[in-house]
mmCIF file of C-alpha atoms and ligand atoms in Angstrom:
data_model
loop_
_atom_site.group_PDB
_atom_site.id
_atom_site.type_symbol
_atom_site.label_atom_id
_atom_site.label_comp_id
_atom_site.label_asym_id
_atom_site.label_seq_id
_atom_site.Cartn_x
_atom_site.Cartn_y
_atom_site.Cartn_z
ATOM 1 C CA MET K 31 109.655 83.173 125.590
ATOM 2 C CA PHE K 32 106.382 83.566 123.596
ATOM 3 C CA GLU K 33 104.062 83.942 126.487
ATOM 4 C CA SER K 34 104.619 87.779 126.634
ATOM 5 C CA LEU K 35 103.179 88.224 123.191
ATOM 6 C CA HIS K 36 99.713 89.355 122.464
ATOM 7 C CA ALA K 37 97.793 89.038 119.169
ATOM 8 C CA LEU K 38 97.990 92.147 117.017
ATOM 9 C CA PRO K 39 95.136 93.487 114.851
ATOM 10 C CA ALA K 40 95.371 92.530 111.134
ATOM 11 C CA ASP K 41 96.318 95.347 108.759
ATOM 12 C CA PRO K 42 93.150 97.419 108.254
ATOM 13 C CA ILE K 43 93.386 97.416 104.472
ATOM 14 C CA LEU K 44 93.983 93.683 104.189
ATOM 15 C CA GLY K 45 91.199 93.136 106.767
ATOM 16 C CA LEU K 46 88.922 95.144 104.334
ATOM 17 C CA SER K 47 89.771 92.690 101.605
ATOM 18 C CA VAL K 48 88.761 89.675 103.815
ATOM 19 C CA ALA K 49 85.420 91.396 104.618
ATOM 20 C CA TYR K 50 84.864 92.108 100.961
ATOM 21 C CA GLN K 51 85.516 88.447 100.007
ATOM 22 C CA LYS K 52 82.930 87.256 102.619
ATOM 23 C CA ASP K 53 80.176 89.694 101.582
ATOM 24 C CA GLY K 54 77.411 87.941 99.545
ATOM 25 C CA ASN K 55 75.992 91.005 97.998
ATOM 26 C CA PRO K 56 76.244 90.559 94.178
ATOM 27 C CA ASN K 57 76.592 94.367 93.753
ATOM 28 C CA LYS K 58 79.552 94.671 96.075
ATOM 29 C CA VAL K 59 82.284 97.112 95.035
ATOM 30 C CA ASP K 60 85.878 96.852 96.266
ATOM 31 C CA LEU K 61 87.845 100.124 96.314
ATOM 32 C CA GLY K 62 90.014 98.999 99.170
ATOM 33 C CA VAL K 63 93.402 97.181 98.669
ATOM 34 C CA GLY K 64 95.918 99.027 96.293
ATOM 35 C CA VAL K 65 96.127 96.670 93.267
ATOM 36 C CA TYR K 66 95.360 97.461 89.661
ATOM 37 C CA LYS K 67 92.210 95.763 88.329
ATOM 38 C CA THR K 68 90.820 95.445 84.778
ATOM 39 C CA GLU K 69 87.256 96.110 83.726
ATOM 40 C CA THR K 70 86.335 92.650 84.846
ATOM 41 C CA GLY K 71 88.026 92.905 88.258
ATOM 42 C CA GLU K 72 91.166 90.924 87.581
ATOM 43 C CA THR K 73 94.821 91.679 88.204
ATOM 44 C CA PRO K 74 96.291 89.766 85.213
ATOM 45 C CA ILE K 75 99.979 89.054 84.540
ATOM 46 C CA MET K 76 101.168 91.605 81.978
ATOM 47 C CA LYS K 77 101.943 90.140 78.577
ATOM 48 C CA ALA K 78 105.418 91.533 78.490
ATOM 49 C CA VAL K 79 106.102 89.989 82.016
ATOM 50 C CA ALA K 80 104.784 86.585 80.859
ATOM 51 C CA LEU K 81 106.928 86.581 77.764
ATOM 52 C CA ALA K 82 110.052 87.641 79.650
ATOM 53 C CA GLN K 83 109.395 85.103 82.368
ATOM 54 C CA ARG K 84 109.210 82.297 79.655
ATOM 55 C CA GLN K 85 112.435 83.497 78.209
ATOM 56 C CA ARG K 86 114.059 83.482 81.650
ATOM 57 C CA ILE K 87 112.948 79.940 82.320
ATOM 58 C CA ASP K 88 114.261 78.766 79.044
ATOM 59 C CA THR K 89 117.611 80.443 79.386
ATOM 60 C CA GLU K 90 118.238 80.339 83.126
ATOM 61 C CA THR K 91 121.321 77.939 83.708
ATOM 62 C CA THR K 92 121.930 78.267 87.406
ATOM 63 C CA LYS K 93 120.233 79.061 90.764
ATOM 64 C CA THR K 94 123.511 79.830 92.420
ATOM 65 C CA TYR K 95 123.922 82.743 94.802
ATOM 66 C CA VAL K 96 124.091 86.320 93.527
ATOM 67 C CA SER K 97 125.760 89.285 95.247
ATOM 68 C CA SER K 98 123.963 91.225 97.978
ATOM 69 C CA ALA K 99 123.296 93.927 95.456
ATOM 70 C CA GLY K 100 121.053 91.580 93.599
ATOM 71 C CA ASP K 101 120.779 91.477 89.799
ATOM 72 C CA ALA K 102 123.378 93.747 88.182
ATOM 73 C CA GLY K 103 121.506 94.120 84.838
ATOM 74 C CA PHE K 104 118.381 95.106 86.593
ATOM 75 C CA ASN K 105 120.101 97.592 88.777
ATOM 76 C CA ASP K 106 121.774 99.242 85.856
ATOM 77 C CA LYS K 107 118.573 99.373 83.611
ATOM 78 C CA LEU K 108 116.297 100.459 86.470
ATOM 79 C CA ALA K 109 118.597 103.489 87.278
ATOM 80 C CA LYS K 110 118.264 104.435 83.621
ATOM 81 C CA LEU K 111 114.601 104.090 83.578
ATOM 82 C CA VAL K 112 114.384 106.440 86.589
ATOM 83 C CA PHE K 113 116.984 108.982 85.616
ATOM 84 C CA GLY K 114 117.111 108.572 81.725
ATOM 85 C CA ALA K 115 119.903 106.728 79.908
ATOM 86 C CA GLU K 116 122.161 109.589 79.374
ATOM 87 C CA ASN K 117 121.837 111.385 82.706
ATOM 88 C CA PRO K 118 125.318 112.214 84.290
ATOM 89 C CA VAL K 119 123.709 111.435 87.661
ATOM 90 C CA LEU K 120 124.159 107.704 86.767
ATOM 91 C CA ALA K 121 127.982 108.070 87.362
ATOM 92 C CA ARG K 122 127.402 109.129 91.047
ATOM 93 C CA GLN K 123 124.605 106.749 92.100
ATOM 94 C CA CYS K 124 124.328 103.191 93.263
ATOM 95 C CA THR K 125 121.235 101.052 92.831
ATOM 96 C CA VAL K 126 120.714 97.747 94.528
ATOM 97 C CA THR K 127 117.895 95.236 94.107
ATOM 98 C CA THR K 128 115.541 94.775 97.168
ATOM 99 C CA PRO K 129 112.654 92.647 98.163
ATOM 100 C CA GLY K 130 109.976 95.002 96.727
ATOM 101 C CA GLY K 131 109.528 98.668 97.498
ATOM 102 C CA THR K 132 108.816 97.880 101.043
ATOM 103 C CA GLY K 133 112.313 96.147 101.280
ATOM 104 C CA ALA K 134 113.920 99.215 99.648
ATOM 105 C CA LEU K 135 112.262 101.483 102.352
ATOM 106 C CA ARG K 136 113.606 99.207 105.124
ATOM 107 C CA MET K 137 117.092 99.240 103.575
ATOM 108 C CA ALA K 138 116.914 103.108 103.348
ATOM 109 C CA ALA K 139 116.023 103.048 107.062
ATOM 110 C CA GLU K 140 119.061 100.912 107.946
ATOM 111 C CA LEU K 141 121.283 103.199 105.853
ATOM 112 C CA ILE K 142 119.937 106.224 107.525
ATOM 113 C CA LYS K 143 120.666 104.725 110.884
ATOM 114 C CA ARG K 144 124.307 103.983 109.908
ATOM 115 C CA CYS K 145 124.676 107.703 108.880
ATOM 116 C CA HIS K 146 122.598 109.382 111.571
ATOM 117 C CA PRO K 147 121.294 107.057 114.274
ATOM 118 C CA GLY K 148 119.253 109.907 115.784
ATOM 119 C CA ALA K 149 117.718 111.177 112.484
ATOM 120 C CA THR K 150 113.991 111.810 112.256
ATOM 121 C CA VAL K 151 112.183 110.703 109.130
ATOM 122 C CA TRP K 152 109.483 113.260 108.150
ATOM 123 C CA VAL K 153 106.538 111.850 106.154
ATOM 124 C CA THR K 154 103.655 113.658 104.475
ATOM 125 C CA ASN K 155 100.412 114.063 106.410
ATOM 126 C CA PRO K 156 98.789 111.801 105.447
ATOM 127 C CA THR K 157 101.013 109.025 103.931
ATOM 128 C CA TRP K 158 100.942 105.366 103.170
ATOM 129 C CA ALA K 159 100.241 103.778 106.479
ATOM 130 C CA ASN K 160 103.172 101.454 106.382
ATOM 131 C CA HIS K 161 105.716 104.353 106.096
ATOM 132 C CA THR K 162 105.245 105.315 109.726
ATOM 133 C CA ALA K 163 105.223 101.714 111.063
ATOM 134 C CA LEU K 164 108.244 100.683 108.931
ATOM 135 C CA PHE K 165 110.566 103.517 110.033
ATOM 136 C CA GLN K 166 109.510 103.225 113.701
ATOM 137 C CA ASP K 167 110.031 99.521 113.574
ATOM 138 C CA ALA K 168 113.583 100.134 112.274
ATOM 139 C CA GLY K 169 114.159 102.361 115.291
ATOM 140 C CA LEU K 170 113.871 105.730 113.733
ATOM 141 C CA VAL K 171 111.679 108.707 114.996
ATOM 142 C CA VAL K 172 108.951 109.497 112.541
ATOM 143 C CA LYS K 173 107.141 112.864 112.364
ATOM 144 C CA SER K 174 104.803 114.268 109.823
ATOM 145 C CA TYR K 175 104.657 117.539 107.896
ATOM 146 C CA ARG K 176 101.612 119.303 106.390
ATOM 147 C CA TYR K 177 100.966 118.109 102.876
ATOM 148 C CA PHE K 178 97.369 117.625 101.932
ATOM 149 C CA ASP K 179 94.713 120.383 102.177
ATOM 150 C CA LYS K 180 91.406 118.572 102.913
ATOM 151 C CA ASP K 181 89.263 121.507 102.282
ATOM 152 C CA ASN K 182 90.496 122.107 98.829
ATOM 153 C CA SER K 183 91.551 118.457 97.986
ATOM 154 C CA CYS K 184 95.048 119.435 96.792
ATOM 155 C CA VAL K 185 98.585 119.933 98.068
ATOM 156 C CA ASP K 186 98.918 122.463 100.823
ATOM 157 C CA PHE K 187 102.236 123.597 99.250
ATOM 158 C CA ALA K 188 102.641 126.767 101.397
ATOM 159 C CA GLY K 189 101.924 124.811 104.625
ATOM 160 C CA MET K 190 104.403 122.183 103.554
ATOM 161 C CA MET K 191 107.223 124.518 102.807
ATOM 162 C CA GLU K 192 106.500 126.404 106.079
ATOM 163 C CA ALA K 193 106.787 123.101 108.011
ATOM 164 C CA LEU K 194 109.913 122.041 106.142
ATOM 165 C CA LYS K 195 111.756 125.203 106.985
ATOM 166 C CA ALA K 196 112.091 124.022 110.535
ATOM 167 C CA ILE K 197 113.632 120.683 109.684
ATOM 168 C CA PRO K 198 117.283 120.358 110.785
ATOM 169 C CA LYS K 199 120.237 119.300 108.599
ATOM 170 C CA GLY K 200 120.719 115.546 108.860
ATOM 171 C CA ASP K 201 117.056 114.701 109.021
ATOM 172 C CA VAL K 202 115.365 112.869 106.100
ATOM 173 C CA VAL K 203 112.247 114.140 104.338
ATOM 174 C CA LEU K 204 110.162 111.452 102.605
ATOM 175 C CA LEU K 205 108.123 112.550 99.626
ATOM 176 C CA HIS K 206 106.160 110.466 97.114
ATOM 177 C CA ALA K 207 107.747 110.854 93.632
ATOM 178 C CA CYS K 208 104.359 110.634 91.861
ATOM 179 C CA CYS K 209 100.787 109.289 92.493
ATOM 180 C CA HIS K 210 100.768 110.149 96.162
ATOM 181 C CA ASN K 211 99.292 107.313 98.290
ATOM 182 C CA PRO K 212 96.539 108.009 99.629
ATOM 183 C CA SER K 213 95.602 111.429 98.278
ATOM 184 C CA GLY K 214 96.629 111.318 94.562
ATOM 185 C CA ALA K 215 97.775 114.951 95.000
ATOM 186 C CA ASP K 216 101.211 115.450 93.436
ATOM 187 C CA LEU K 217 103.664 118.389 93.335
ATOM 188 C CA SER K 218 103.874 120.404 90.078
ATOM 189 C CA GLN K 219 107.210 120.921 88.359
ATOM 190 C CA GLU K 220 107.484 124.424 89.911
ATOM 191 C CA GLN K 221 106.780 123.005 93.390
ATOM 192 C CA TRP K 222 109.587 120.286 92.959
ATOM 193 C CA LYS K 223 111.953 123.090 92.021
ATOM 194 C CA ALA K 224 111.007 125.083 95.156
ATOM 195 C CA PHE K 225 111.368 122.000 97.314
ATOM 196 C CA ALA K 226 114.839 121.362 95.869
ATOM 197 C CA GLU K 227 115.957 124.887 96.679
ATOM 198 C CA LEU K 228 114.804 124.390 100.247
ATOM 199 C CA ALA K 229 116.467 121.046 100.666
ATOM 200 C CA LYS K 230 119.668 122.706 99.486
ATOM 201 C CA GLU K 231 119.350 125.564 101.886
ATOM 202 C CA LYS K 232 118.324 123.573 104.915
ATOM 203 C CA GLY K 233 120.652 120.556 104.229
ATOM 204 C CA PHE K 234 118.027 117.841 104.886
ATOM 205 C CA THR K 235 118.142 114.673 102.648
ATOM 206 C CA PRO K 236 115.113 113.820 100.496
ATOM 207 C CA LEU K 237 113.927 110.249 100.326
ATOM 208 C CA LEU K 238 111.649 109.704 97.352
ATOM 209 C CA ASP K 239 109.292 106.831 97.385
ATOM 210 C CA MET K 240 108.507 105.994 93.688
ATOM 211 C CA ALA K 241 106.107 103.066 93.919
ATOM 212 C CA TYR K 242 104.035 104.203 90.839
ATOM 213 C CA GLN K 243 106.355 105.324 87.954
ATOM 214 C CA GLY K 244 104.094 105.330 84.845
ATOM 215 C CA PHE K 245 100.771 105.342 86.639
ATOM 216 C CA GLY K 246 100.482 109.154 86.708
ATOM 217 C CA VAL K 247 101.250 111.171 83.552
ATOM 218 C CA GLY K 248 103.916 108.975 81.906
ATOM 219 C CA LEU K 249 107.156 107.203 82.626
ATOM 220 C CA GLU K 250 109.219 110.328 81.879
ATOM 221 C CA GLU K 251 106.871 112.900 83.449
ATOM 222 C CA ASP K 252 106.425 110.892 86.633
ATOM 223 C CA ALA K 253 110.285 110.920 87.084
ATOM 224 C CA PHE K 254 110.537 114.712 86.975
ATOM 225 C CA GLY K 255 110.926 115.078 90.787
ATOM 226 C CA PRO K 256 113.644 112.343 91.198
ATOM 227 C CA ARG K 257 115.487 113.614 88.141
ATOM 228 C CA TYR K 258 115.409 117.237 89.230
ATOM 229 C CA LEU K 259 116.445 116.516 92.758
ATOM 230 C CA ALA K 260 119.199 114.160 91.721
ATOM 231 C CA GLU K 261 120.482 116.790 89.235
ATOM 232 C CA THR K 262 120.501 119.667 91.627
ATOM 233 C CA LEU K 263 121.313 118.176 95.061
ATOM 234 C CA PRO K 264 124.457 116.371 96.163
ATOM 235 C CA GLU K 265 122.614 113.508 97.886
ATOM 236 C CA LEU K 266 119.285 111.738 97.402
ATOM 237 C CA LEU K 267 117.658 108.472 98.434
ATOM 238 C CA LEU K 268 115.100 106.857 96.157
ATOM 239 C CA THR K 269 112.982 103.676 96.473
ATOM 240 C CA THR K 270 111.207 102.068 93.592
ATOM 241 C CA SER K 271 108.868 99.110 93.218
ATOM 242 C CA GLY K 272 108.086 96.725 90.432
ATOM 243 C CA SER K 273 104.886 95.747 92.102
ATOM 244 C CA LYS K 274 102.552 98.116 90.308
ATOM 245 C CA ASN K 275 104.057 99.187 86.986
ATOM 246 C CA PHE K 276 105.209 95.606 86.192
ATOM 247 C CA GLY K 277 102.274 94.172 88.007
ATOM 248 C CA MET K 278 104.737 91.780 89.855
ATOM 249 C CA TYR K 279 103.271 92.323 93.358
ATOM 250 C CA ARG K 280 104.140 88.824 94.747
ATOM 251 C CA GLU K 281 107.510 88.557 93.185
ATOM 252 C CA ARG K 282 108.865 91.176 95.553
ATOM 253 C CA VAL K 283 111.015 93.273 93.271
ATOM 254 C CA GLY K 284 112.142 96.820 94.059
ATOM 255 C CA ALA K 285 115.277 98.881 94.362
ATOM 256 C CA LEU K 286 117.120 101.341 96.548
ATOM 257 C CA THR K 287 118.981 104.027 94.713
ATOM 258 C CA MET K 288 121.521 106.267 96.548
ATOM 259 C CA VAL K 289 122.766 109.303 94.831
ATOM 260 C CA ALA K 290 126.039 110.664 96.322
ATOM 261 C CA GLU K 291 128.183 113.728 95.729
ATOM 262 C CA ASN K 292 130.633 111.865 93.426
ATOM 263 C CA GLY K 293 131.343 108.373 92.107
ATOM 264 C CA THR K 294 133.699 107.508 94.899
ATOM 265 C CA ARG K 295 131.091 108.105 97.585
ATOM 266 C CA ALA K 296 128.664 106.132 95.628
ATOM 267 C CA GLU K 297 131.070 103.100 95.711
ATOM 268 C CA ILE K 298 131.368 103.471 99.467
ATOM 269 C CA LEU K 299 127.553 103.489 99.682
ATOM 270 C CA SER K 300 127.458 100.340 97.475
ATOM 271 C CA SER K 301 129.811 98.505 99.958
ATOM 272 C CA VAL K 302 127.792 99.711 102.996
ATOM 273 C CA ILE K 303 124.360 98.846 101.667
ATOM 274 C CA GLN K 304 125.543 95.350 100.594
ATOM 275 C CA ASN K 305 126.883 94.884 104.209
ATOM 276 C CA VAL K 306 123.444 95.913 105.426
ATOM 277 C CA ALA K 307 121.640 93.396 103.101
ATOM 278 C CA ARG K 308 124.150 90.713 104.118
ATOM 279 C CA CYS K 309 123.184 91.109 107.769
ATOM 280 C CA ILE K 310 119.417 91.011 107.103
ATOM 281 C CA TYR K 311 118.583 88.725 104.131
ATOM 282 C CA SER K 312 122.089 88.176 102.672
ATOM 283 C CA MET K 313 120.744 88.774 99.020
ATOM 284 C CA PRO K 314 117.413 89.683 97.549
ATOM 285 C CA PRO K 315 115.253 87.417 95.383
ATOM 286 C CA VAL K 316 116.158 87.977 91.721
ATOM 287 C CA HIS K 317 113.395 86.204 89.729
ATOM 288 C CA GLY K 318 111.351 89.357 89.316
ATOM 289 C CA ALA K 319 114.415 91.526 88.829
ATOM 290 C CA ALA K 320 115.695 89.215 86.086
ATOM 291 C CA ILE K 321 112.247 89.422 84.299
ATOM 292 C CA ILE K 322 112.452 93.336 84.432
ATOM 293 C CA ASP K 323 116.070 93.103 83.148
ATOM 294 C CA ILE K 324 114.792 91.066 80.181
ATOM 295 C CA ILE K 325 112.008 93.469 79.409
ATOM 296 C CA LEU K 326 114.165 96.635 79.688
ATOM 297 C CA GLY K 327 116.914 95.098 77.678
ATOM 298 C CA SER K 328 114.641 94.255 74.686
ATOM 299 C CA ASN K 329 113.224 96.922 72.435
ATOM 300 C CA GLU K 330 110.137 94.731 71.606
ATOM 301 C CA LEU K 331 109.325 93.783 75.105
ATOM 302 C CA SER K 332 109.904 97.338 76.385
ATOM 303 C CA ALA K 333 107.444 98.702 73.763
ATOM 304 C CA LEU K 334 104.842 96.047 74.787
ATOM 305 C CA TRP K 335 105.322 96.812 78.420
ATOM 306 C CA GLN K 336 105.019 100.551 77.849
ATOM 307 C CA GLN K 337 101.835 99.972 75.789
ATOM 308 C CA GLU K 338 100.313 97.825 78.566
ATOM 309 C CA LEU K 339 101.334 100.449 81.165
ATOM 310 C CA ALA K 340 99.855 103.243 79.105
ATOM 311 C CA GLU K 341 96.537 101.235 79.005
ATOM 312 C CA MET K 342 96.395 100.861 82.741
ATOM 313 C CA ARG K 343 97.138 104.604 83.139
ATOM 314 C CA GLY K 344 94.494 105.495 80.583
ATOM 315 C CA ARG K 345 91.970 103.306 82.188
ATOM 316 C CA ILE K 346 92.495 105.008 85.626
ATOM 317 C CA HIS K 347 92.216 108.452 84.031
ATOM 318 C CA ASP K 348 88.981 107.451 82.325
ATOM 319 C CA LEU K 349 87.556 105.993 85.638
ATOM 320 C CA ARG K 350 88.309 109.237 87.414
ATOM 321 C CA ALA K 351 86.239 111.146 84.798
ATOM 322 C CA LEU K 352 83.491 108.528 84.727
ATOM 323 C CA LEU K 353 83.022 108.678 88.571
ATOM 324 C CA VAL K 354 82.934 112.477 88.630
ATOM 325 C CA GLU K 355 80.540 112.627 85.687
ATOM 326 C CA LYS K 356 78.123 110.098 87.484
ATOM 327 C CA LEU K 357 78.377 112.037 90.836
ATOM 328 C CA HIS K 358 77.737 115.332 89.207
ATOM 329 C CA ALA K 359 74.767 114.015 87.247
ATOM 330 C CA ARG K 360 73.136 113.062 90.524
ATOM 331 C CA GLN K 361 73.697 115.981 92.770
ATOM 332 C CA ASP K 362 75.284 119.501 92.952
ATOM 333 C CA GLN K 363 75.907 119.789 96.686
ATOM 334 C CA LYS K 364 79.457 118.683 96.383
ATOM 335 C CA ASP K 365 82.042 119.306 93.702
ATOM 336 C CA PHE K 366 84.090 116.170 93.007
ATOM 337 C CA SER K 367 86.107 117.575 89.972
ATOM 338 C CA PHE K 368 89.341 117.427 92.135
ATOM 339 C CA ILE K 369 89.277 113.603 91.469
ATOM 340 C CA THR K 370 90.239 114.294 87.792
ATOM 341 C CA ARG K 371 93.130 116.576 88.868
ATOM 342 C CA GLN K 372 94.734 113.802 90.862
ATOM 343 C CA TYR K 373 97.008 110.976 89.764
ATOM 344 C CA GLY K 374 97.572 107.195 90.416
ATOM 345 C CA MET K 375 95.121 104.778 91.784
ATOM 346 C CA PHE K 376 94.006 106.753 94.854
ATOM 347 C CA SER K 377 91.922 109.686 95.947
ATOM 348 C CA PHE K 378 90.011 110.584 99.052
ATOM 349 C CA LEU K 379 86.407 110.813 98.349
ATOM 350 C CA GLY K 380 86.309 113.355 101.184
ATOM 351 C CA ILE K 381 83.477 111.812 103.291
ATOM 352 C CA SER K 382 83.430 111.079 106.974
ATOM 353 C CA PRO K 383 84.318 107.603 108.552
ATOM 354 C CA GLU K 384 80.654 107.363 109.518
ATOM 355 C CA GLN K 385 79.636 107.748 105.876
ATOM 356 C CA VAL K 386 82.325 105.241 104.878
ATOM 357 C CA ARG K 387 80.773 102.829 107.337
ATOM 358 C CA ARG K 388 77.332 103.438 105.929
ATOM 359 C CA LEU K 389 78.653 102.708 102.299
ATOM 360 C CA LYS K 390 80.039 99.374 103.568
ATOM 361 C CA GLU K 391 77.108 98.179 105.710
ATOM 362 C CA GLU K 392 74.216 99.537 103.638
ATOM 363 C CA PHE K 393 75.700 99.183 100.122
ATOM 364 C CA SER K 394 78.670 96.828 100.320
ATOM 365 C CA VAL K 395 80.977 99.502 98.987
ATOM 366 C CA TYR K 396 84.419 98.923 100.563
ATOM 367 C CA MET K 397 86.983 101.727 101.017
ATOM 368 C CA VAL K 398 89.450 102.611 103.672
ATOM 369 C CA ASP K 399 88.026 104.576 106.742
ATOM 370 C CA SER K 400 89.857 107.673 105.616
ATOM 371 C CA SER K 401 87.655 107.485 102.468
ATOM 372 C CA ARG K 402 90.634 106.526 100.331
ATOM 373 C CA MET K 403 89.379 104.754 97.248
ATOM 374 C CA ASN K 404 91.344 102.596 94.766
ATOM 375 C CA LEU K 405 89.749 103.911 91.519
ATOM 376 C CA ALA K 406 90.874 100.831 89.699
ATOM 377 C CA GLY K 407 88.090 98.987 91.467
ATOM 378 C CA ILE K 408 85.470 100.982 89.408
ATOM 379 C CA ASN K 409 84.161 99.691 86.073
ATOM 380 C CA HIS K 410 81.438 100.441 83.663
ATOM 381 C CA GLN K 411 79.128 97.885 85.364
ATOM 382 C CA ASN K 412 79.293 99.095 88.899
ATOM 383 C CA ALA K 413 79.851 102.973 88.274
ATOM 384 C CA ASP K 414 76.048 103.717 88.442
ATOM 385 C CA TYR K 415 75.503 101.636 91.578
ATOM 386 C CA LEU K 416 78.565 103.164 93.181
ATOM 387 C CA ALA K 417 77.524 106.760 92.396
ATOM 388 C CA ASP K 418 73.949 106.071 93.716
ATOM 389 C CA ALA K 419 75.278 104.693 96.977
ATOM 390 C CA ILE K 420 77.733 107.691 97.441
ATOM 391 C CA VAL K 421 74.979 110.127 96.859
ATOM 392 C CA LYS K 422 72.700 108.386 99.309
ATOM 393 C CA VAL K 423 75.219 108.819 102.158
ATOM 394 C CA LEU K 424 76.220 112.409 101.337
HETATM 395 N N1 PMP P 576 105.305 102.862 98.813
HETATM 396 C C1 PMP P 576 104.068 103.120 98.541
HETATM 397 C C2 PMP P 576 103.617 104.666 98.610
HETATM 398 C C3 PMP P 576 103.110 102.196 98.288
HETATM 399 O O1 PMP P 576 101.875 102.578 97.987
HETATM 400 C C4 PMP P 576 103.630 100.846 98.290
HETATM 401 C C5 PMP P 576 102.552 99.701 97.874
HETATM 402 N N2 PMP P 576 101.375 99.862 98.310
HETATM 403 C C6 PMP P 576 104.919 100.569 98.487
HETATM 404 C C7 PMP P 576 105.740 101.590 98.777
HETATM 405 C C8 PMP P 576 105.460 99.164 98.619
HETATM 406 O O2 PMP P 576 105.392 98.393 97.409
HETATM 407 P P1 PMP P 576 105.822 96.868 97.396
HETATM 408 O O3 PMP P 576 104.629 96.095 97.261
HETATM 409 O O4 PMP P 576 106.735 96.823 96.223
HETATM 410 O O5 PMP P 576 106.605 96.607 98.624
#
């Protein structure tokens, strides 16, 4: 049976990580894989997570099965974190625990197939590489719409709206709720409102991928798009991830939220999505979800977590400013100020694949071919070296 298979290339971003590990240059800089790093290059366990985990271990009494919806406490608290504790939308939504944000996207794909097997999923151009692969692998057609204006390093909102006007009812439009990966270019509140109007008029269903709540402007501000769309549209799909904002990458915790026209439909969705889960993995892992449940259920741990999240967010903002300052001090050929107007861990530096290759081969500076940088890989020790290297390849 296996003789028909051929080896597949490794994921390019993970491949970059391997190449970085092997590089013996003491000045090497890793701006590749999308994980948060501290000033000393570590990705530590957040204090709130470590404390909640200890509490979980001390109080857990059974490892018996849970339902296909996962951890009920987590599902409830996560929906409140996204929409706000008093939002009436809570009465017409259903949230289930999933294995990470990726698992949530795959569950969304399976749900879309049950509703509209022929639906096309429209993704931003560019988008997180796994979006296209994941929806295609699930058997859906994936097409992209204009999103990022490379010349001006911002959202091409007019182009995006023009493209979306042609999308038929029943198709799904995927947008990043905040901290667009890979560009860092997000919609303004006015743009979210205009997008909602268009979705209402055209009848397509938005699918919001929120992998970075709290990494952009703040927990509340980053949820503007999901809240506005949920409040103004009858239906919405939303995927969230605990990988980045709780730093629980390997615990695989995420959620799929389905907003329906009313509570009765939300209950139907709950039964359908649990049936989907039962057929794929039966039930999600809940260790990570239980930890988040403990944090969000405790005023003290929530405050600590929010403080740690604010520190991560603040550090990324500061690194954006630091890089721009260093680059502008060395040259005036290219304006990099757009980097400070973008959010989350990523931005395109805006150089060619050939220049990216030179950065890697001549200076051991690693970033994705598209020139997407993970800004969290910068620190006060490597910033001058990095800026020197970039200016040399410009
Ligand atoms: N969506 C986007 C846009 C992401 O950047 C990521 C993580 N890189 C995910 C989803 C998936 O996150 P997880 O690790 O929770 O599966």
